[in-house]
Amino acid sequence: MGAYILRRLLLIIPTLIGVMVVNFALTQFVPGGPVEQVLANLQGEGDVFETITGTQADAGSSNLAENTAYQSEYAGARGLPPEFIADLERQFGLDKPPLERFLTMMWNYMRFDFGESYFKSEGVLDLVWDKLPVSISLGLWATLISYLVSIPLGIRKAVRDGSKFDTWTSGIIIAAYAIPSFLFAIMLLVLFAGGSYWQIFPLRGLTSPDWDQMSLLGKIGDYFWHIALPVLASVISSFATLTLLTKNSFLDEIRKQYVVTAKAKGLPESRVLYGHVFRNAMMIVIAGFPGLFLGVFFGGSVIIETLFSLDGLGRLGYEAALARDYPVIFGTLFFFGLIGLLIGILSDLMYVFVDPRIDFERRDT
């Protein structure tokens, strides 16, 4: 097993390089870099996208002639000296060839030197470290709740396969899976966060402004009060897949010969189900825990964090993409990629932990 883990760890390096090469190449063709963003802000246009499209934020006050002239002008030619623009490019490191910039970036990343944000005057590693607890908290609670609901429900559906309970719960699960997480999050905000109906839960953040003055129990209650809606919005689609996976795994095991033999010996159904079937059926479900956490952590973090104003990694990456903050974009991408690859290895180790009969080294040979 040690040789297998070593090979997987060594494969992380070329995989990360490949991911970074593709995304670095894509950014070379995306219009509106950090220099254009600064120029747009300096000239009062607010955002680089307005510079690209040639439209002002207040469309009602502009006319066709002004927009036509605006589109035909390069941002740096409207009263800004070329020396100023060249100095900006040097500050951002954009005066060097793309290959040299990429090699320098990867060399720094291999030493975990992610540089500083262009617009936040703070190190990328510090930014990631500050936002990480929010994203981990959201992903971890969503994953745990998904397992706590899905496993008992999946077992119940397997035992009562074909009954009305199984049919109705399957319909509810499929309907929940079909609802996009962002749409469900908006519905929760409208219904329970003061949108149009009840002001039961807070609208934004993970803690109240007076959180530091609260007692320990008060802090715990305030934390769960704030995270209830974001976690519920993250869980809505993930628990459906896990429930059906649990049901199918148990059905597959229940129909095997050893279960029939155990029942023929007169063993109680509960002992057969939880003493024999449970371990074999739950292998794939438990081993999939890292993968499910990764999916919630990466997949829904941007939308959920943005809608609920949570200051996590997803929102950080979204804001960096809008501002063309390349160090933050590539730093978070590198971090996400590294975490994803390590969790992939952890998922394989979970299979071995649940069932020691699995041998990845023998399979590779």
GROMACS .gro file of C-alpha atoms in nm, residues 6-303:
model
  298
    6LEU     CA    1   0.382   0.711  -0.312
    7ARG     CA    2   0.287   0.678  -0.679
    8ARG     CA    3  -0.033   0.872  -0.625
    9LEU     CA    4   0.153   1.147  -0.442
   10LEU     CA    5   0.408   1.174  -0.723
   11LEU     CA    6   0.127   1.200  -0.979
   12ILE     CA    7   0.001   1.512  -0.802
   13ILE     CA    8   0.287   1.719  -0.948
   14PRO     CA    9   0.222   1.662  -1.321
   15THR     CA   10  -0.154   1.679  -1.265
   16LEU     CA   11  -0.131   2.018  -1.095
   17ILE     CA   12   0.103   2.146  -1.365
   18GLY     CA   13  -0.143   2.036  -1.632
   19VAL     CA   14  -0.434   2.210  -1.459
   20MET     CA   15  -0.236   2.531  -1.420
   21VAL     CA   16  -0.113   2.525  -1.781
   22VAL     CA   17  -0.466   2.500  -1.919
   23ASN     CA   18  -0.606   2.777  -1.698
   24PHE     CA   19  -0.305   3.005  -1.746
   25ALA     CA   20  -0.340   2.967  -2.122
   26LEU     CA   21  -0.710   3.049  -2.104
   27THR     CA   22  -0.648   3.373  -1.914
   28GLN     CA   23  -0.426   3.496  -2.199
   29PHE     CA   24  -0.733   3.510  -2.424
   30VAL     CA   25  -0.980   3.657  -2.174
   31PRO     CA   26  -1.038   4.030  -2.242
   32GLY     CA   27  -0.980   4.279  -1.966
   33GLY     CA   28  -0.680   4.214  -1.746
   34PRO     CA   29  -0.581   4.380  -1.417
   35VAL     CA   30  -0.428   4.680  -1.596
   36GLU     CA   31  -0.753   4.750  -1.779
   37GLN     CA   32  -0.938   4.707  -1.450
   38VAL     CA   33  -0.723   4.975  -1.283
   39LEU     CA   34  -0.761   5.210  -1.579
   40ALA     CA   35  -1.139   5.169  -1.577
   41ASN     CA   36  -1.153   5.247  -1.204
   42LEU     CA   37  -0.923   5.549  -1.238
   43GLN     CA   38  -1.137   5.698  -1.512
   44GLY     CA   39  -1.457   5.648  -1.316
   45GLU     CA   40  -1.602   5.372  -1.532
   46GLY     CA   41  -1.630   5.138  -1.237
   47ASP     CA   42  -1.558   4.807  -1.403
   48VAL     CA   43  -1.344   4.670  -1.679
   49PHE     CA   44  -1.645   4.509  -1.849
   50GLU     CA   45  -1.782   4.854  -1.920
   51THR     CA   46  -1.454   4.936  -2.093
   52ILE     CA   47  -1.484   4.626  -2.310
   53THR     CA   48  -1.848   4.665  -2.408
   54GLY     CA   49  -1.837   5.042  -2.440
   55THR     CA   50  -2.140   5.106  -2.218
   56GLN     CA   51  -2.168   5.317  -1.906
   57ALA     CA   52  -2.323   5.197  -1.581
   58ASP     CA   53  -2.600   5.456  -1.620
   59ALA     CA   54  -2.729   5.360  -1.964
   60GLY     CA   55  -3.010   5.609  -1.950
   61SER     CA   56  -2.771   5.907  -1.955
   62SER     CA   57  -2.558   5.793  -2.251
   63ASN     CA   58  -2.630   5.819  -2.621
   64LEU     CA   59  -2.534   5.624  -2.929
   65ALA     CA   60  -2.271   5.870  -3.051
   66GLU     CA   61  -2.086   5.869  -2.718
   67ASN     CA   62  -2.088   5.487  -2.704
   68THR     CA   63  -1.957   5.458  -3.060
   69ALA     CA   64  -1.664   5.689  -2.984
   70TYR     CA   65  -1.609   5.509  -2.654
   71GLN     CA   66  -1.584   5.171  -2.824
   72SER     CA   67  -1.328   5.289  -3.078
   73GLU     CA   68  -1.088   5.423  -2.813
   74TYR     CA   69  -0.833   5.216  -2.623
   75ALA     CA   70  -0.853   5.268  -2.249
   76GLY     CA   71  -0.493   5.385  -2.224
   77ALA     CA   72  -0.533   5.653  -2.492
   78ARG     CA   73  -0.784   5.868  -2.305
   79GLY     CA   74  -0.557   6.113  -2.123
   80LEU     CA   75  -0.329   5.859  -1.951
   81PRO     CA   76   0.041   5.865  -2.044
   82PRO     CA   77   0.191   5.544  -2.187
   83GLU     CA   78   0.459   5.555  -1.915
   84PHE     CA   79   0.191   5.518  -1.649
   85ILE     CA   80   0.044   5.213  -1.824
   86ALA     CA   81   0.390   5.059  -1.868
   87ASP     CA   82   0.457   5.113  -1.497
   88LEU     CA   83   0.131   4.934  -1.413
   89GLU     CA   84   0.232   4.640  -1.630
   90ARG     CA   85   0.568   4.621  -1.451
   91GLN     CA   86   0.396   4.626  -1.111
   92PHE     CA   87   0.168   4.341  -1.214
   93GLY     CA   88   0.454   4.152  -1.381
   94LEU     CA   89   0.275   4.163  -1.717
   95ASP     CA   90   0.572   4.316  -1.897
   96LYS     CA   91   0.736   3.973  -1.918
   97PRO     CA   92   0.659   3.700  -2.177
   98PRO     CA   93   0.378   3.458  -2.078
   99LEU     CA   94   0.612   3.157  -2.061
  100GLU     CA   95   0.847   3.333  -1.823
  101ARG     CA   96   0.556   3.446  -1.605
  102PHE     CA   97   0.415   3.092  -1.592
  103LEU     CA   98   0.749   2.930  -1.503
  104THR     CA   99   0.810   3.188  -1.230
  105MET     CA  100   0.461   3.137  -1.091
  106MET     CA  101   0.494   2.757  -1.081
  107TRP     CA  102   0.837   2.777  -0.917
  108ASN     CA  103   0.693   3.002  -0.647
  109TYR     CA  104   0.388   2.776  -0.605
  110MET     CA  105   0.604   2.469  -0.556
  111ARG     CA  106   0.753   2.655  -0.259
  112PHE     CA  107   0.402   2.761  -0.148
  113ASP     CA  108   0.480   3.123  -0.225
  114PHE     CA  109   0.154   3.251  -0.374
  115GLY     CA  110   0.246   3.619  -0.381
  116GLU     CA  111   0.016   3.906  -0.294
  117SER     CA  112  -0.324   4.010  -0.419
  118TYR     CA  113  -0.323   4.288  -0.677
  119PHE     CA  114  -0.607   4.479  -0.513
  120LYS     CA  115  -0.629   4.367  -0.148
  121SER     CA  116  -0.267   4.438  -0.041
  122GLU     CA  117  -0.258   4.106   0.140
  123GLY     CA  118  -0.082   3.777   0.079
  124VAL     CA  119  -0.279   3.516  -0.114
  125LEU     CA  120  -0.196   3.248   0.143
  126ASP     CA  121  -0.327   3.472   0.422
  127LEU     CA  122  -0.646   3.536   0.226
  128VAL     CA  123  -0.700   3.164   0.165
  129TRP     CA  124  -0.627   3.082   0.528
  130ASP     CA  125  -0.877   3.342   0.648
  131LYS     CA  126  -1.156   3.220   0.416
  132LEU     CA  127  -1.090   2.847   0.453
  133PRO     CA  128  -1.281   2.789   0.782
  134VAL     CA  129  -1.604   2.921   0.629
  135SER     CA  130  -1.589   2.688   0.328
  136ILE     CA  131  -1.483   2.388   0.537
  137SER     CA  132  -1.760   2.456   0.789
  138LEU     CA  133  -2.021   2.473   0.515
  139GLY     CA  134  -1.896   2.161   0.335
  140LEU     CA  135  -1.846   1.954   0.649
  141TRP     CA  136  -2.189   2.020   0.800
  142ALA     CA  137  -2.364   1.966   0.467
  143THR     CA  138  -2.185   1.633   0.423
  144LEU     CA  139  -2.256   1.513   0.778
  145ILE     CA  140  -2.625   1.601   0.755
  146SER     CA  141  -2.648   1.430   0.417
  147TYR     CA  142  -2.514   1.108   0.570
  148LEU     CA  143  -2.731   1.130   0.881
  149VAL     CA  144  -3.044   1.161   0.666
  150SER     CA  145  -2.951   0.949   0.366
  151ILE     CA  146  -2.821   0.632   0.533
  152PRO     CA  147  -3.127   0.558   0.753
  153LEU     CA  148  -3.360   0.662   0.472
  154GLY     CA  149  -3.176   0.449   0.216
  155ILE     CA  150  -3.183   0.144   0.446
  156ARG     CA  151  -3.554   0.192   0.510
  157LYS     CA  152  -3.624   0.220   0.138
  158ALA     CA  153  -3.425  -0.099   0.070
  159VAL     CA  154  -3.612  -0.296   0.337
  160ARG     CA  155  -3.948  -0.172   0.208
  161ASP     CA  156  -3.859  -0.183  -0.158
  162GLY     CA  157  -4.167  -0.144  -0.381
  163SER     CA  158  -4.395  -0.022  -0.101
  164LYS     CA  159  -4.585   0.307  -0.097
  165PHE     CA  160  -4.320   0.449   0.137
  166ASP     CA  161  -4.049   0.368  -0.117
  167THR     CA  162  -4.250   0.518  -0.404
  168TRP     CA  163  -4.340   0.842  -0.230
  169THR     CA  164  -3.993   0.902  -0.088
  170SER     CA  165  -3.838   0.833  -0.429
  171GLY     CA  166  -4.063   1.098  -0.580
  172ILE     CA  167  -3.964   1.351  -0.315
  173ILE     CA  168  -3.596   1.268  -0.355
  174ILE     CA  169  -3.603   1.304  -0.734
  175ALA     CA  170  -3.790   1.634  -0.705
  176ALA     CA  171  -3.533   1.763  -0.454
  177TYR     CA  172  -3.248   1.653  -0.678
  178ALA     CA  173  -3.401   1.839  -0.972
  179ILE     CA  174  -3.414   2.171  -0.783
  180PRO     CA  175  -3.100   2.379  -0.847
  181SER     CA  176  -2.924   2.470  -0.526
  182PHE     CA  177  -2.919   2.841  -0.607
  183LEU     CA  178  -3.295   2.842  -0.671
  184PHE     CA  179  -3.362   2.662  -0.343
  185ALA     CA  180  -3.130   2.907  -0.164
  186ILE     CA  181  -3.322   3.204  -0.305
  187MET     CA  182  -3.649   3.046  -0.195
  188LEU     CA  183  -3.512   3.001   0.158
  189LEU     CA  184  -3.403   3.364   0.166
  190VAL     CA  185  -3.743   3.485   0.048
  191LEU     CA  186  -3.937   3.267   0.292
  192PHE     CA  187  -3.727   3.265   0.608
  193ALA     CA  188  -3.472   3.548   0.589
  194GLY     CA  189  -3.703   3.846   0.563
  195GLY     CA  190  -3.734   3.847   0.185
  196SER     CA  191  -4.114   3.866   0.175
  197TYR     CA  192  -4.249   3.649   0.456
  198TRP     CA  193  -4.079   3.556   0.786
  199GLN     CA  194  -3.765   3.699   0.943
  200ILE     CA  195  -3.658   3.383   1.124
  201PHE     CA  196  -3.295   3.343   1.016
  202PRO     CA  197  -3.028   3.606   0.952
  203LEU     CA  198  -2.962   3.719   0.598
  204ARG     CA  199  -2.584   3.712   0.590
  205GLY     CA  200  -2.267   3.605   0.767
  206LEU     CA  201  -2.183   3.321   1.004
  207THR     CA  202  -2.199   3.519   1.328
  208SER     CA  203  -2.376   3.821   1.474
  209PRO     CA  204  -2.193   4.153   1.526
  210ASP     CA  205  -2.191   4.102   1.906
  211TRP     CA  206  -2.062   3.744   1.882
  212ASP     CA  207  -1.750   3.821   2.089
  213GLN     CA  208  -1.960   3.934   2.383
  214MET     CA  209  -2.175   3.617   2.390
  215SER     CA  210  -2.135   3.323   2.625
  216LEU     CA  211  -2.013   2.988   2.497
  217LEU     CA  212  -2.364   2.850   2.457
  218GLY     CA  213  -2.472   3.176   2.299
  219LYS     CA  214  -2.190   3.156   2.044
  220ILE     CA  215  -2.280   2.798   1.954
  221GLY     CA  216  -2.646   2.883   1.914
  222ASP     CA  217  -2.568   3.194   1.711
  223TYR     CA  218  -2.337   2.997   1.482
  224PHE     CA  219  -2.597   2.730   1.406
  225TRP     CA  220  -2.864   2.998   1.366
  226HIS     CA  221  -2.659   3.163   1.091
  227ILE     CA  222  -2.546   2.846   0.914
  228ALA     CA  223  -2.885   2.671   0.905
  229LEU     CA  224  -3.006   2.809   0.570
  230PRO     CA  225  -2.673   2.783   0.381
  231VAL     CA  226  -2.628   2.421   0.491
  232LEU     CA  227  -2.987   2.333   0.401
  233ALA     CA  228  -2.938   2.485   0.056
  234SER     CA  229  -2.619   2.281   0.009
  235VAL     CA  230  -2.778   1.956   0.126
  236ILE     CA  231  -3.085   1.960  -0.100
  237SER     CA  232  -2.921   1.795  -0.400
  238SER     CA  233  -2.645   1.593  -0.234
  239PHE     CA  234  -2.860   1.376  -0.008
  240ALA     CA  235  -3.068   1.246  -0.302
  241THR     CA  236  -2.776   1.069  -0.469
  242LEU     CA  237  -2.651   0.930  -0.140
  243THR     CA  238  -2.994   0.796  -0.044
  244LEU     CA  239  -3.039   0.608  -0.371
  245LEU     CA  240  -2.682   0.480  -0.351
  246THR     CA  241  -2.745   0.344  -0.001
  247LYS     CA  242  -3.071   0.181  -0.108
  248ASN     CA  243  -2.918   0.013  -0.414
  249SER     CA  244  -2.617  -0.109  -0.215
  250PHE     CA  245  -2.840  -0.269   0.048
  251LEU     CA  246  -3.069  -0.422  -0.215
  252ASP     CA  247  -2.769  -0.575  -0.388
  253GLU     CA  248  -2.646  -0.730  -0.064
  254ILE     CA  249  -2.990  -0.844   0.058
  255ARG     CA  250  -3.035  -1.057  -0.253
  256LYS     CA  251  -2.707  -1.242  -0.207
  257GLN     CA  252  -2.688  -1.606  -0.098
  258TYR     CA  253  -2.528  -1.547   0.242
  259VAL     CA  254  -2.827  -1.335   0.348
  260VAL     CA  255  -3.068  -1.608   0.240
  261THR     CA  256  -2.862  -1.861   0.436
  262ALA     CA  257  -2.857  -1.641   0.748
  263LYS     CA  258  -3.235  -1.601   0.734
  264ALA     CA  259  -3.279  -1.975   0.684
  265LYS     CA  260  -3.085  -2.036   1.006
  266GLY     CA  261  -3.344  -1.835   1.191
  267LEU     CA  262  -3.140  -1.523   1.264
  268PRO     CA  263  -3.350  -1.214   1.341
  269GLU     CA  264  -3.390  -0.972   1.052
  270SER     CA  265  -3.227  -0.688   1.244
  271ARG     CA  266  -2.919  -0.899   1.312
  272VAL     CA  267  -2.898  -1.007   0.949
  273LEU     CA  268  -2.941  -0.652   0.830
  274TYR     CA  269  -2.704  -0.474   1.067
  275GLY     CA  270  -2.469  -0.759   1.154
  276HIS     CA  271  -2.402  -0.893   0.805
  277VAL     CA  272  -2.543  -0.670   0.534
  278PHE     CA  273  -2.454  -0.333   0.681
  279ARG     CA  274  -2.075  -0.363   0.660
  280ASN     CA  275  -2.069  -0.490   0.304
  281ALA     CA  276  -2.335  -0.251   0.177
  282MET     CA  277  -2.188   0.054   0.347
  283MET     CA  278  -1.840   0.011   0.203
  284ILE     CA  279  -1.902   0.219  -0.106
  285VAL     CA  280  -2.114   0.471   0.086
  286ILE     CA  281  -1.860   0.536   0.363
  287ALA     CA  282  -1.568   0.537   0.123
  288GLY     CA  283  -1.744   0.805  -0.079
  289PHE     CA  284  -1.741   1.049   0.214
  290PRO     CA  285  -1.434   1.243   0.093
  291GLY     CA  286  -1.575   1.268  -0.257
  292LEU     CA  287  -1.911   1.399  -0.135
  293PHE     CA  288  -1.740   1.653   0.087
  294LEU     CA  289  -1.527   1.763  -0.207
  295GLY     CA  290  -1.835   1.805  -0.425
  296VAL     CA  291  -2.014   2.021  -0.167
  297PHE     CA  292  -1.693   2.208  -0.084
  298PHE     CA  293  -1.618   2.300  -0.447
  299GLY     CA  294  -1.946   2.268  -0.633
  300GLY     CA  295  -2.184   2.478  -0.428
  301SER     CA  296  -1.945   2.708  -0.244
  302VAL     CA  297  -1.947   2.991  -0.499
  303ILE     CA  298  -2.326   3.017  -0.530
   0.00000   0.00000   0.00000
